[in-house]
Short mmCIF file of C-alpha atoms in Angstrom, two decimals:
data_model
loop_
_atom_site.label_atom_id
_atom_site.label_comp_id
_atom_site.label_asym_id
_atom_site.label_seq_id
_atom_site.Cartn_x
_atom_site.Cartn_y
_atom_site.Cartn_z
CA VAL N 1 36.62 -6.55 26.65
CA SER N 2 36.40 -2.81 26.93
CA SER N 3 32.92 -1.49 27.05
CA VAL N 4 32.35 1.37 24.67
CA PRO N 5 29.81 3.82 25.98
CA LEU N 6 27.14 4.00 23.36
CA ARG N 7 24.18 6.27 23.31
CA ALA N 8 21.37 3.87 24.05
CA ALA N 9 19.14 3.34 21.03
CA PRO N 10 15.50 4.00 21.85
CA ALA N 11 13.68 0.83 22.78
CA SER N 12 11.41 -0.75 20.20
CA PRO N 13 7.73 0.04 20.71
CA GLU N 14 5.97 -2.68 22.65
CA GLY N 15 2.46 -3.95 22.11
CA ARG N 16 0.06 -2.70 19.53
CA HIS N 17 0.97 0.99 19.84
CA ARG N 18 3.63 1.27 17.19
CA LEU N 19 2.60 4.26 15.13
CA THR N 20 0.01 6.00 17.28
CA PRO N 21 2.39 7.28 20.04
CA ALA N 22 4.26 9.24 17.37
CA LEU N 23 0.97 10.50 15.92
CA ALA N 24 0.07 11.96 19.31
CA ASP N 25 3.51 13.52 19.89
CA PRO N 26 3.96 17.01 18.39
CA ASN N 27 7.75 16.59 18.68
CA ALA N 28 7.66 13.64 16.26
CA ARG N 29 7.02 16.14 13.47
CA THR N 30 10.58 17.42 13.71
CA LEU N 31 13.60 15.40 12.66
CA ALA N 32 15.16 15.70 16.13
CA GLY N 33 11.99 14.51 17.85
CA HIS N 34 11.58 11.71 15.33
CA LEU N 35 15.17 10.49 15.87
CA ALA N 36 14.80 10.73 19.64
CA ARG N 37 11.75 8.48 19.46
CA PHE N 38 12.84 5.96 16.86
CA GLY N 39 16.62 6.31 16.52
CA GLY N 40 18.48 6.46 13.21
CA LEU N 41 17.43 4.49 10.16
CA PRO N 42 19.80 1.58 9.40
CA LEU N 43 20.21 1.02 5.67
CA VAL N 44 21.06 -2.53 4.65
CA GLY N 45 20.23 -2.41 0.92
CA GLY N 46 18.58 -5.47 -0.59
CA GLU N 47 18.67 -7.37 2.70
CA LEU N 48 15.68 -5.34 3.79
CA THR N 49 13.57 -7.20 1.23
CA ALA N 50 14.30 -10.51 2.97
CA GLU N 51 13.47 -8.95 6.32
CA VAL N 52 10.18 -7.57 4.97
CA ALA N 53 9.38 -11.02 3.58
CA LYS N 54 10.05 -12.59 6.98
CA ALA N 55 7.96 -9.90 8.63
CA GLY N 56 5.03 -10.75 6.34
CA LEU N 57 4.20 -7.08 5.75
CA ARG N 58 1.25 -6.51 3.46
CA GLY N 59 0.07 -3.27 1.94
CA ARG N 60 -2.11 -0.99 4.05
CA GLY N 61 -3.61 0.95 1.14
CA GLY N 62 -6.42 -1.44 0.30
CA ALA N 63 -5.18 -4.37 -1.76
CA ALA N 64 -3.17 -6.00 1.07
CA PHE N 65 -0.52 -7.03 -1.44
CA ARG N 66 2.69 -8.61 -0.12
CA THR N 67 5.22 -5.81 0.08
CA GLU N 68 8.31 -7.89 -0.59
CA LEU N 69 6.97 -9.03 -3.97
CA LYS N 70 6.92 -5.46 -5.22
CA LEU N 71 10.37 -4.79 -3.72
CA HIS N 72 11.74 -7.86 -5.52
CA ALA N 73 10.10 -6.93 -8.81
CA VAL N 74 11.37 -3.34 -8.82
CA ARG N 75 14.88 -4.41 -7.91
CA ALA N 76 14.86 -7.03 -10.66
CA ALA N 77 13.53 -4.66 -13.34
CA SER N 78 15.99 -2.84 -15.55
CA GLY N 79 16.10 0.94 -15.55
CA ARG N 80 16.38 3.73 -13.01
CA ALA N 81 13.94 2.76 -10.27
CA ILE N 82 11.89 5.26 -8.30
CA VAL N 83 9.74 5.04 -5.16
CA VAL N 84 6.28 6.58 -4.95
CA ALA N 85 4.71 6.95 -1.51
CA ASN N 86 0.98 6.77 -2.09
CA GLY N 87 -0.76 9.24 0.20
CA ALA N 88 -3.66 10.04 -2.15
CA GLU N 89 -6.22 8.49 0.23
CA GLY N 90 -9.24 8.95 -2.03
CA GLU N 91 -11.51 6.92 0.24
CA PRO N 92 -13.86 9.51 1.80
CA ALA N 93 -14.24 7.53 5.05
CA SER N 94 -10.47 7.25 5.58
CA LYS N 95 -8.32 9.86 7.29
CA LYS N 96 -5.47 7.76 8.66
CA ASP N 97 -2.96 8.41 5.89
CA LYS N 98 -3.42 12.17 6.21
CA LEU N 99 -2.96 11.99 9.98
CA LEU N 100 0.19 9.92 9.54
CA LEU N 101 1.57 12.36 6.95
CA ARG N 102 0.81 15.39 9.14
CA SER N 103 2.03 13.90 12.39
CA ALA N 104 4.90 11.60 11.49
CA PRO N 105 6.22 12.76 8.11
CA HIS N 106 9.73 11.57 8.91
CA LEU N 107 8.57 8.02 9.50
CA VAL N 108 6.99 7.96 6.02
CA LEU N 109 10.14 9.50 4.53
CA ASP N 110 12.26 6.88 6.35
CA GLY N 111 10.11 4.26 4.66
CA VAL N 112 10.71 5.87 1.28
CA VAL N 113 14.47 6.05 1.90
CA ALA N 114 14.71 2.46 3.18
CA ALA N 115 12.62 1.15 0.27
CA ALA N 116 14.69 3.15 -2.22
CA ASP N 117 17.84 1.70 -0.69
CA ALA N 118 16.39 -1.81 -0.94
CA VAL N 119 15.43 -1.53 -4.62
CA GLY N 120 18.30 0.69 -5.75
CA ALA N 121 16.21 3.78 -6.42
CA GLY N 122 17.72 7.26 -6.39
CA ALA N 123 14.55 9.25 -5.89
CA GLY N 124 11.29 9.18 -4.02
CA ILE N 125 8.04 11.05 -4.57
CA VAL N 126 5.41 11.50 -1.89
CA ALA N 127 2.13 11.74 -3.81
CA LEU N 128 -0.78 13.51 -2.14
CA SER N 129 -4.21 14.68 -3.09
CA GLU N 130 -4.34 18.33 -4.12
CA VAL N 131 -6.76 18.97 -1.26
CA ALA N 132 -4.21 17.77 1.32
CA GLN N 133 -2.43 21.12 1.66
CA THR N 134 -1.57 20.77 5.35
CA GLU N 135 -0.03 17.38 4.71
CA ALA N 136 1.93 18.68 1.71
CA SER N 137 3.37 21.49 3.88
CA ALA N 138 4.31 19.03 6.63
CA LEU N 139 6.13 16.82 4.13
CA ARG N 140 7.92 19.74 2.48
CA ARG N 141 9.12 20.97 5.87
CA ALA N 142 10.30 17.50 6.78
CA ILE N 143 12.15 17.09 3.48
CA ALA N 144 13.81 20.49 3.95
CA GLU N 145 15.04 19.38 7.39
CA ARG N 146 16.69 16.30 5.89
CA ARG N 147 17.96 17.83 2.69
CA ARG N 148 21.58 18.23 3.71
CA SER N 149 21.97 14.67 4.92
CA GLU N 150 19.60 12.81 2.60
CA ARG N 151 21.06 10.31 0.17
CA ILE N 152 18.15 10.30 -2.27
CA GLU N 153 16.15 13.05 -3.91
CA LEU N 154 12.79 13.50 -2.17
CA THR N 155 9.89 15.53 -3.55
CA VAL N 156 6.21 16.10 -2.83
CA GLU N 157 3.72 16.07 -5.69
CA THR N 158 -0.04 16.51 -5.68
CA VAL N 159 -2.59 14.78 -7.89
CA PRO N 160 -6.26 15.62 -8.53
CA ASP N 161 -8.54 14.48 -5.73
CA GLY N 162 -10.75 11.49 -6.52
CA PHE N 163 -11.66 8.01 -5.41
CA VAL N 164 -9.69 6.39 -8.23
CA SER N 165 -6.68 8.76 -8.13
CA GLY N 166 -4.88 6.58 -5.61
CA GLU N 167 -5.10 3.42 -7.73
CA GLU N 168 -1.45 2.81 -8.44
CA THR N 169 -1.50 3.10 -12.23
CA ALA N 170 -3.76 6.18 -12.03
CA LEU N 171 -1.37 7.74 -9.54
CA VAL N 172 1.65 7.03 -11.72
CA ARG N 173 -0.14 8.48 -14.76
CA ALA N 174 -1.15 11.62 -12.87
CA LEU N 175 2.42 12.10 -11.60
CA GLY N 176 3.63 11.88 -15.18
CA GLY N 177 1.28 14.69 -16.21
CA GLY N 178 -1.50 12.47 -17.50
CA PRO N 179 -5.07 12.08 -16.31
CA PRO N 180 -5.56 10.42 -12.90
CA LYS N 181 -7.03 7.34 -14.54
CA PRO N 182 -5.91 3.71 -14.33
CA SER N 183 -4.10 2.01 -17.17
CA VAL N 184 -4.22 -1.61 -18.24
CA LYS N 185 -1.87 -4.00 -16.41
CA PRO N 186 0.52 -5.38 -17.50
CA PRO N 187 2.74 -3.48 -17.59
CA TYR N 188 2.63 -3.06 -13.82
CA PRO N 189 4.20 0.05 -12.31
CA PHE N 190 7.01 -2.16 -10.97
CA GLU N 191 7.87 -2.92 -14.61
CA ARG N 192 7.11 0.39 -16.30
CA GLY N 193 5.67 3.13 -14.16
CA PHE N 194 6.53 6.79 -13.62
CA ARG N 195 8.10 8.04 -16.89
CA GLY N 196 8.61 4.44 -17.96
CA ARG N 197 10.80 3.66 -14.95
CA PRO N 198 10.40 0.67 -12.61
CA THR N 199 8.26 2.22 -9.89
CA LEU N 200 7.66 1.00 -6.37
CA VAL N 201 4.24 2.31 -5.33
CA GLN N 202 3.54 1.78 -1.64
CA ASN N 203 0.90 3.24 0.62
CA VAL N 204 2.35 5.71 3.14
CA GLU N 205 1.33 3.61 6.14
CA THR N 206 2.98 0.55 4.58
CA LEU N 207 6.17 2.61 4.30
CA ALA N 208 5.93 3.66 7.95
CA HIS N 209 5.73 -0.02 8.97
CA LEU N 210 8.64 -0.74 6.63
CA ALA N 211 10.69 1.96 8.38
CA LEU N 212 10.02 0.20 11.71
CA ILE N 213 10.93 -3.22 10.28
CA ALA N 214 14.22 -1.69 9.05
CA ARG N 215 14.93 -0.65 12.66
CA TYR N 216 13.53 -3.40 14.83
CA GLY N 217 13.39 -6.40 12.50
CA ALA N 218 10.94 -9.03 11.36
CA ALA N 219 10.69 -10.87 14.69
CA TRP N 220 9.63 -7.66 16.42
CA PHE N 221 7.08 -6.96 13.67
CA ARG N 222 5.61 -10.44 14.05
CA SER N 223 5.33 -10.14 17.83
CA VAL N 224 1.86 -8.64 17.37
CA GLY N 225 -0.94 -10.14 15.30
CA PRO N 226 -1.51 -13.59 13.81
CA ASP N 227 1.12 -15.50 11.83
CA ASP N 228 -0.58 -15.10 8.46
CA SER N 229 -1.07 -11.33 8.76
CA PRO N 230 1.08 -9.91 11.52
CA GLY N 231 1.44 -6.35 12.73
CA THR N 232 -0.90 -3.48 13.27
CA ALA N 233 -2.99 -1.30 11.00
CA LEU N 234 -4.28 2.22 11.33
CA VAL N 235 -8.07 2.35 11.29
CA THR N 236 -10.31 5.36 10.77
CA LEU N 237 -13.32 4.61 12.94
CA SER N 238 -16.30 6.91 12.43
CA GLY N 239 -20.06 6.95 12.92
CA ALA N 240 -21.93 5.96 16.05
CA VAL N 241 -19.07 5.25 18.48
CA VAL N 242 -18.33 7.23 21.64
CA ARG N 243 -14.83 8.28 20.54
CA PRO N 244 -14.52 8.26 16.76
CA GLY N 245 -11.00 8.71 15.49
CA ILE N 246 -7.92 6.92 14.30
CA TYR N 247 -6.90 3.76 16.10
CA GLU N 248 -4.03 1.38 15.70
CA ALA N 249 -5.60 -2.06 15.57
CA GLU N 250 -3.74 -5.28 16.19
CA LEU N 251 -4.45 -7.42 13.15
CA GLY N 252 -6.49 -10.44 14.13
CA ALA N 253 -8.29 -8.50 16.86
CA THR N 254 -12.05 -8.38 16.56
CA LEU N 255 -14.20 -5.51 15.43
CA GLY N 256 -15.85 -5.74 18.83
CA ASP N 257 -12.50 -5.11 20.60
CA LEU N 258 -11.90 -2.05 18.49
CA VAL N 259 -15.35 -0.61 19.12
CA LEU N 260 -14.85 -1.12 22.88
CA ARG N 261 -11.58 0.82 22.70
CA ALA N 262 -13.58 3.64 21.14
CA GLY N 263 -15.87 3.64 24.17
CA GLY N 264 -18.49 1.40 22.61
CA VAL N 265 -21.37 2.49 20.43
CA SER N 266 -22.98 5.83 21.16
CA GLU N 267 -26.42 4.67 20.03
CA PRO N 268 -27.89 1.46 18.58
CA VAL N 269 -25.96 0.41 15.47
CA SER N 270 -27.48 -1.53 12.58
CA ALA N 271 -24.20 -2.57 10.94
CA PHE N 272 -20.53 -1.70 10.53
CA LEU N 273 -19.00 -0.96 7.16
CA VAL N 274 -15.53 -2.54 7.28
CA GLY N 275 -13.00 -1.56 4.61
CA GLY N 276 -14.55 1.64 3.32
CA TYR N 277 -16.58 1.79 0.13
CA PHE N 278 -14.83 -1.25 -1.35
CA GLY N 279 -15.56 -3.09 1.85
CA GLN N 280 -18.38 -5.11 3.33
CA TRP N 281 -21.10 -4.63 5.88
CA VAL N 282 -20.91 -6.59 9.12
CA SER N 283 -24.18 -6.73 11.04
CA ALA N 284 -24.04 -5.48 14.62
CA ASP N 285 -24.66 -9.05 15.85
CA ASP N 286 -21.59 -10.34 14.03
CA ALA N 287 -19.20 -7.56 15.09
CA ALA N 288 -17.92 -9.31 18.21
CA GLY N 289 -16.70 -12.31 16.21
CA THR N 290 -15.37 -10.49 13.13
CA ARG N 291 -11.59 -10.48 12.95
CA LEU N 292 -9.77 -7.59 11.32
CA THR N 293 -7.46 -8.73 8.53
CA PRO N 294 -5.52 -6.72 5.95
CA GLU N 295 -8.02 -7.88 3.32
CA SER N 296 -11.16 -7.01 5.26
CA LEU N 297 -9.76 -3.68 6.46
CA GLY N 298 -8.81 -2.59 2.96
CA SER N 299 -8.03 1.10 3.28
CA GLY N 300 -8.69 0.89 7.01
CA ALA N 301 -12.01 2.77 7.18
CA ILE N 302 -14.74 1.47 9.48
CA VAL N 303 -18.10 3.21 9.85
CA ALA N 304 -20.62 2.35 12.58
CA LEU N 305 -24.00 3.00 10.99
CA PRO N 306 -26.57 4.03 13.58
CA ALA N 307 -30.00 2.44 13.43
CA SER N 308 -31.45 5.96 13.39
CA THR N 309 -30.32 6.68 9.84
CA CYS N 310 -31.95 5.19 6.74
CA ALA N 311 -29.47 2.48 5.73
CA VAL N 312 -31.15 2.13 2.34
CA ALA N 313 -30.73 5.81 1.51
CA GLU N 314 -27.13 5.77 2.75
CA CYS N 315 -26.27 2.78 0.55
CA VAL N 316 -28.07 4.20 -2.49
CA ARG N 317 -26.19 7.47 -2.07
CA VAL N 318 -22.79 5.76 -1.86
CA ALA N 319 -23.60 3.51 -4.84
CA GLY N 320 -24.32 6.67 -6.83
CA TYR N 321 -21.08 8.24 -5.64
CA LEU N 322 -19.05 5.18 -6.68
CA ALA N 323 -20.72 5.17 -10.11
CA GLY N 324 -19.79 8.83 -10.51
CA GLN N 325 -16.19 8.06 -9.56
CA SER N 326 -15.70 5.60 -12.42
CA ALA N 327 -12.87 6.85 -14.60
CA GLY N 328 -15.20 6.15 -17.52
CA GLN N 329 -12.62 4.22 -19.49
CA CYS N 330 -13.96 0.68 -19.35
CA GLY N 331 -17.43 -0.03 -20.71
CA PRO N 332 -18.68 -2.40 -18.00
CA CYS N 333 -17.72 0.10 -15.27
CA ALA N 334 -18.75 3.29 -17.10
CA HIS N 335 -22.16 1.87 -18.09
CA GLY N 336 -22.68 -0.78 -15.45
CA LEU N 337 -22.08 1.18 -12.25
CA PRO N 338 -24.59 3.97 -13.09
CA ALA N 339 -27.13 1.32 -14.13
CA ILE N 340 -26.60 -0.57 -10.88
CA ALA N 341 -26.83 2.60 -8.77
CA GLU N 342 -30.07 3.65 -10.47
CA ALA N 343 -31.53 0.15 -10.17
CA LEU N 344 -30.68 0.14 -6.46
CA ARG N 345 -32.53 3.47 -6.09
CA GLN N 346 -35.52 2.02 -7.94
CA LEU N 347 -35.38 -1.12 -5.78
CA ALA N 348 -35.82 1.09 -2.72
CA LEU N 349 -38.97 2.48 -4.36
CA GLY N 350 -40.34 -0.96 -5.19
CA ARG N 351 -39.82 -0.55 -8.93
CA GLU N 352 -36.91 -2.91 -9.46
CA GLY N 353 -36.08 -6.47 -8.52
CA ARG N 354 -32.96 -7.90 -6.94
CA PRO N 355 -32.13 -10.47 -9.67
CA ARG N 356 -31.22 -7.91 -12.31
CA ILE N 357 -29.05 -5.94 -9.87
CA LEU N 358 -27.20 -9.09 -8.78
CA ARG N 359 -26.75 -10.16 -12.40
CA TRP N 360 -25.23 -6.77 -13.14
CA THR N 361 -22.94 -6.74 -10.10
CA GLY N 362 -21.74 -10.17 -11.25
CA HIS N 363 -21.18 -8.81 -14.74
CA VAL N 364 -19.06 -5.79 -13.80
CA ASP N 365 -16.88 -7.72 -11.33
CA GLY N 366 -13.35 -8.11 -12.69
CA ARG N 367 -14.10 -6.42 -16.00
CA GLY N 368 -12.25 -3.16 -15.61
CA ALA N 369 -8.60 -2.21 -15.93
CA CYS N 370 -8.66 -1.59 -12.18
CA ARG N 371 -10.67 -2.95 -9.28
CA HIS N 372 -13.14 -0.08 -9.07
CA PRO N 373 -16.06 -2.06 -10.56
CA ASN N 374 -15.24 -5.02 -8.28
CA GLY N 375 -15.26 -2.85 -5.19
CA ALA N 376 -18.44 -1.00 -6.11
CA ALA N 377 -20.21 -4.28 -6.94
CA ARG N 378 -19.09 -5.76 -3.63
CA PHE N 379 -20.47 -2.76 -1.74
CA VAL N 380 -23.87 -3.11 -3.45
CA GLU N 381 -24.04 -6.88 -2.97
CA SER N 382 -23.12 -6.54 0.69
CA SER N 383 -25.70 -3.77 1.15
CA LEU N 384 -28.43 -5.99 -0.28
CA GLU N 385 -27.32 -8.89 1.88
CA VAL N 386 -27.06 -7.12 5.22
CA PHE N 387 -29.90 -4.63 4.72
CA GLY N 388 -32.22 -7.07 2.92
CA THR N 389 -35.06 -6.48 5.37
CA GLU N 390 -34.65 -2.71 5.16
CA PHE N 391 -34.72 -2.81 1.36
CA ASP N 392 -37.84 -5.02 1.46
CA GLN N 393 -39.65 -2.65 3.82
CA HIS N 394 -38.60 0.31 1.70
CA ALA N 395 -39.87 -1.38 -1.45
CA ARG N 396 -43.28 -2.00 0.12
CA ALA N 397 -43.77 1.52 1.49
CA GLY N 398 -41.51 3.42 -0.89
CA ARG N 399 -39.91 5.02 2.17
CA CYS N 400 -39.11 4.40 5.84
CA LYS N 401 -39.38 6.32 9.10
CA HIS N 402 -35.72 7.35 9.08
CA SER N 403 -33.99 9.89 6.92
CA ASP N 404 -30.48 9.81 5.49
CA ARG N 405 -28.30 11.37 8.18
CA GLY N 406 -25.28 11.34 5.93
CA VAL N 407 -23.24 9.07 8.17
CA LEU N 408 -21.41 7.55 5.20
CA PRO N 409 -19.28 10.53 4.22
CA LEU N 410 -18.85 11.88 0.73
CA PRO N 411 -16.24 14.45 -0.29
CA GLY N 412 -17.47 17.99 0.21
CA ARG N 413 -20.00 16.87 2.81
CA SER N 414 -19.35 17.12 6.49
CA GLY N 415 -18.48 13.61 7.56
CA HIS N 416 -18.35 12.28 11.07
CA MET I 1 -8.73 -11.11 -47.33
CA GLN I 2 -5.02 -10.97 -46.66
CA ALA I 3 -2.71 -12.14 -49.37
CA LEU I 4 -0.43 -15.01 -48.55
CA ARG I 5 2.92 -13.82 -47.37
CA PRO I 6 6.21 -15.72 -47.38
CA ARG I 7 6.82 -17.41 -44.04
CA SER I 8 9.39 -15.50 -42.06
CA ALA I 9 11.06 -16.83 -38.93
CA ALA I 10 8.89 -14.46 -36.89
CA ALA I 11 5.73 -15.75 -38.52
CA ALA I 12 6.80 -19.32 -37.81
CA TRP I 13 7.49 -18.40 -34.19
CA THR I 14 4.11 -16.73 -33.89
CA GLU I 15 2.40 -19.75 -35.35
CA ARG I 16 4.18 -22.07 -32.94
CA ALA I 17 3.36 -19.81 -30.01
CA LEU I 18 -0.27 -19.74 -31.05
CA LYS I 19 -0.39 -23.53 -30.90
CA GLN I 20 0.03 -23.39 -27.13
CA PRO I 21 -3.30 -23.45 -25.33
CA ARG I 22 -4.12 -19.83 -24.66
CA GLN I 23 -6.97 -17.72 -23.46
CA LEU I 24 -8.67 -14.64 -24.82
CA VAL I 25 -7.90 -11.41 -23.00
CA VAL I 26 -9.78 -8.15 -23.50
CA ASP I 27 -8.17 -4.75 -23.05
CA PRO I 28 -11.14 -3.14 -21.27
CA ILE I 29 -9.96 0.41 -21.94
CA ALA I 30 -9.43 -0.11 -25.66
CA CYS I 31 -12.71 -2.02 -26.09
CA ASP I 32 -15.57 0.22 -27.21
CA GLY I 33 -18.27 -2.43 -27.20
CA HIS I 34 -18.45 -2.92 -30.95
CA GLY I 35 -19.53 -6.50 -30.32
CA LEU I 36 -18.10 -8.09 -33.44
CA CYS I 37 -16.08 -10.56 -31.37
CA ALA I 38 -19.23 -12.10 -29.91
CA GLU I 39 -20.56 -12.70 -33.44
CA LEU I 40 -17.31 -14.23 -34.60
CA PHE I 41 -16.65 -16.37 -31.55
CA PRO I 42 -19.96 -17.07 -29.82
CA GLU I 43 -18.51 -20.26 -28.30
CA ARG I 44 -16.51 -18.19 -25.83
CA ILE I 45 -17.70 -14.57 -26.04
CA THR I 46 -21.07 -13.20 -25.00
CA LEU I 47 -22.12 -9.59 -24.55
CA ASP I 48 -23.29 -7.95 -21.34
CA ASP I 49 -26.38 -5.72 -21.21
CA TRP I 50 -24.31 -2.76 -22.37
CA GLY I 51 -22.79 -4.55 -25.34
CA PHE I 52 -19.36 -5.26 -23.90
CA PRO I 53 -17.78 -8.69 -24.27
CA ILE I 54 -17.77 -11.23 -21.46
CA VAL I 55 -14.98 -13.64 -22.27
CA ASP I 56 -14.81 -17.21 -21.05
CA PRO I 57 -11.26 -17.40 -19.64
CA THR I 58 -10.72 -21.13 -20.13
CA PRO I 59 -7.91 -22.13 -22.50
CA ILE I 60 -8.91 -22.40 -26.12
CA PRO I 61 -8.57 -25.86 -27.67
CA GLY I 62 -7.16 -26.29 -31.16
CA SER I 63 -10.61 -26.96 -32.58
CA LEU I 64 -11.70 -23.41 -31.68
CA GLU I 65 -8.47 -21.64 -32.43
CA ARG I 66 -9.49 -20.47 -35.89
CA HIS I 67 -12.56 -18.71 -34.51
CA ALA I 68 -10.54 -17.14 -31.72
CA ARG I 69 -7.91 -15.82 -34.10
CA ARG I 70 -10.58 -14.43 -36.36
CA ALA I 71 -12.19 -12.58 -33.47
CA VAL I 72 -8.80 -11.17 -32.44
CA ALA I 73 -7.92 -10.13 -35.96
CA ASP I 74 -11.24 -8.46 -36.73
CA CYS I 75 -11.65 -6.41 -33.54
CA PRO I 76 -11.85 -2.84 -34.85
CA MET I 77 -10.22 -1.50 -31.67
CA ARG I 78 -7.50 -4.18 -31.49
CA ALA I 79 -8.76 -4.75 -27.96
CA LEU I 80 -8.67 -8.53 -28.02
CA ARG I 81 -5.64 -10.74 -27.86
CA LEU I 82 -4.72 -14.33 -27.32
CA GLY I 83 -2.43 -14.57 -24.39
CA SER I 84 -2.21 -15.22 -20.73
CA ARG I 85 -3.39 -12.84 -18.09
CA ALA I 86 -0.37 -11.98 -15.99
CA ARG I 87 -0.89 -11.79 -12.29
CA PRO I 88 0.72 -9.43 -9.80
CA GLY I 89 3.91 -10.87 -8.44
CA GLN I 90 4.47 -12.69 -11.69
CA PRO I 91 5.95 -9.98 -13.85
CA ALA I 92 4.29 -10.18 -17.24
CA GLY I 93 5.48 -12.88 -19.53
CA ARG I 94 6.91 -10.55 -22.09
CA ILE I 95 10.40 -11.03 -23.38
CA ARG I 96 12.87 -8.69 -21.78
CA ARG I 97 16.34 -8.00 -22.96
CA SER I 98 18.26 -5.91 -20.50
#
């Protein structure tokens, strides 16, 4: 057998550092640097869907939905399919999608191209928030580099910034020229999405993982993380840790492991918010035993809340923000979230009781066209649960010895 | 009151389909909190503190079907329907001809 000298394909990334080495490498921003690191993208059409199913990839945008189900549905739907890479990242505490888009645009585009090939789509849109100008430029440059060789039409579009803009039906509506507000499902975007076409909406990080699965396969993907939710996830870790920043966490690892990688806490921490503003508080005592899963991580934002900030004021402020971010379309969300936020503020002043707030959070849960009321209700319930003592003390005195340091970031404020 | 209309094949199909146990589903965007449905079908619909319907999702037995259909028919926003709530991964149960 004659041996044909082949240019050695780059080795598959080992361990939990799959995306982050590229994020730290300025060369990965160019097509040549990207190909040198990862090699070419093999396109196998619909077979990729089976590989993604075997890999057990779930969405990294918040809902942790099984990726292959959407791939199947778009491929099965009739009409000219299209792929939308969701880089809207409306979660104020999350920065990982923007970093990925700035630093490894070609990996995201590979994901779009591989997904388009798998579902039979001829075009892909990378959708970004209008405030993400640097990321939009990076993507446009990357698309220009590939234009001559690319088999599908790739474009970058921006949508109005907002917490709800990245919800998949809101995104599809905004891309079609409508308001960035959710629509009732069904129809799901995979049935009738952008301009009525079957639309595969995937978070940009999900697409980056998909591009790696297309290269290295399901077995490689599963070599890290537990069987039921394998792989890694990008995490935006902020607040009271020594080295805040974006980490690639092995799924199934504990919150404690992650905090240690960040140099530990920089001052005493009262609790960690896991999963951004649709997430849940984990008390500092429970952090060591809390495992990171696609569901708990949600959009991948984790905030270490220092004991030196007023947790009550921080939670009240975020509850007000979430109420203000309601698209205002569904009665229970439009009326309920402001009522809950105000009641939470009054509770901190000793003028409101818990029962009514918990009745209301129960009432708004699941009663919107999207999951915004569910997420906001979950945040408030978790705040009351984990900061029960703090709320009680606040109610008695009407205040506490700490002030709101603004650790939980809001848009337009300087975050951490 | 609607006048009686001759039974078409479509009407017969609709009637048969409505005999299957189904649940009430609200379109939360279309609903404006009129509240008529809770008056017409108090067995399964209550109102929240802001006047929007909270619907019991359990299937509706034949004995309650008349009330359910009345609530659906009289919603001024056409925001209520009898159907099944499709879940992600189970493309909606609408009839497709491709």
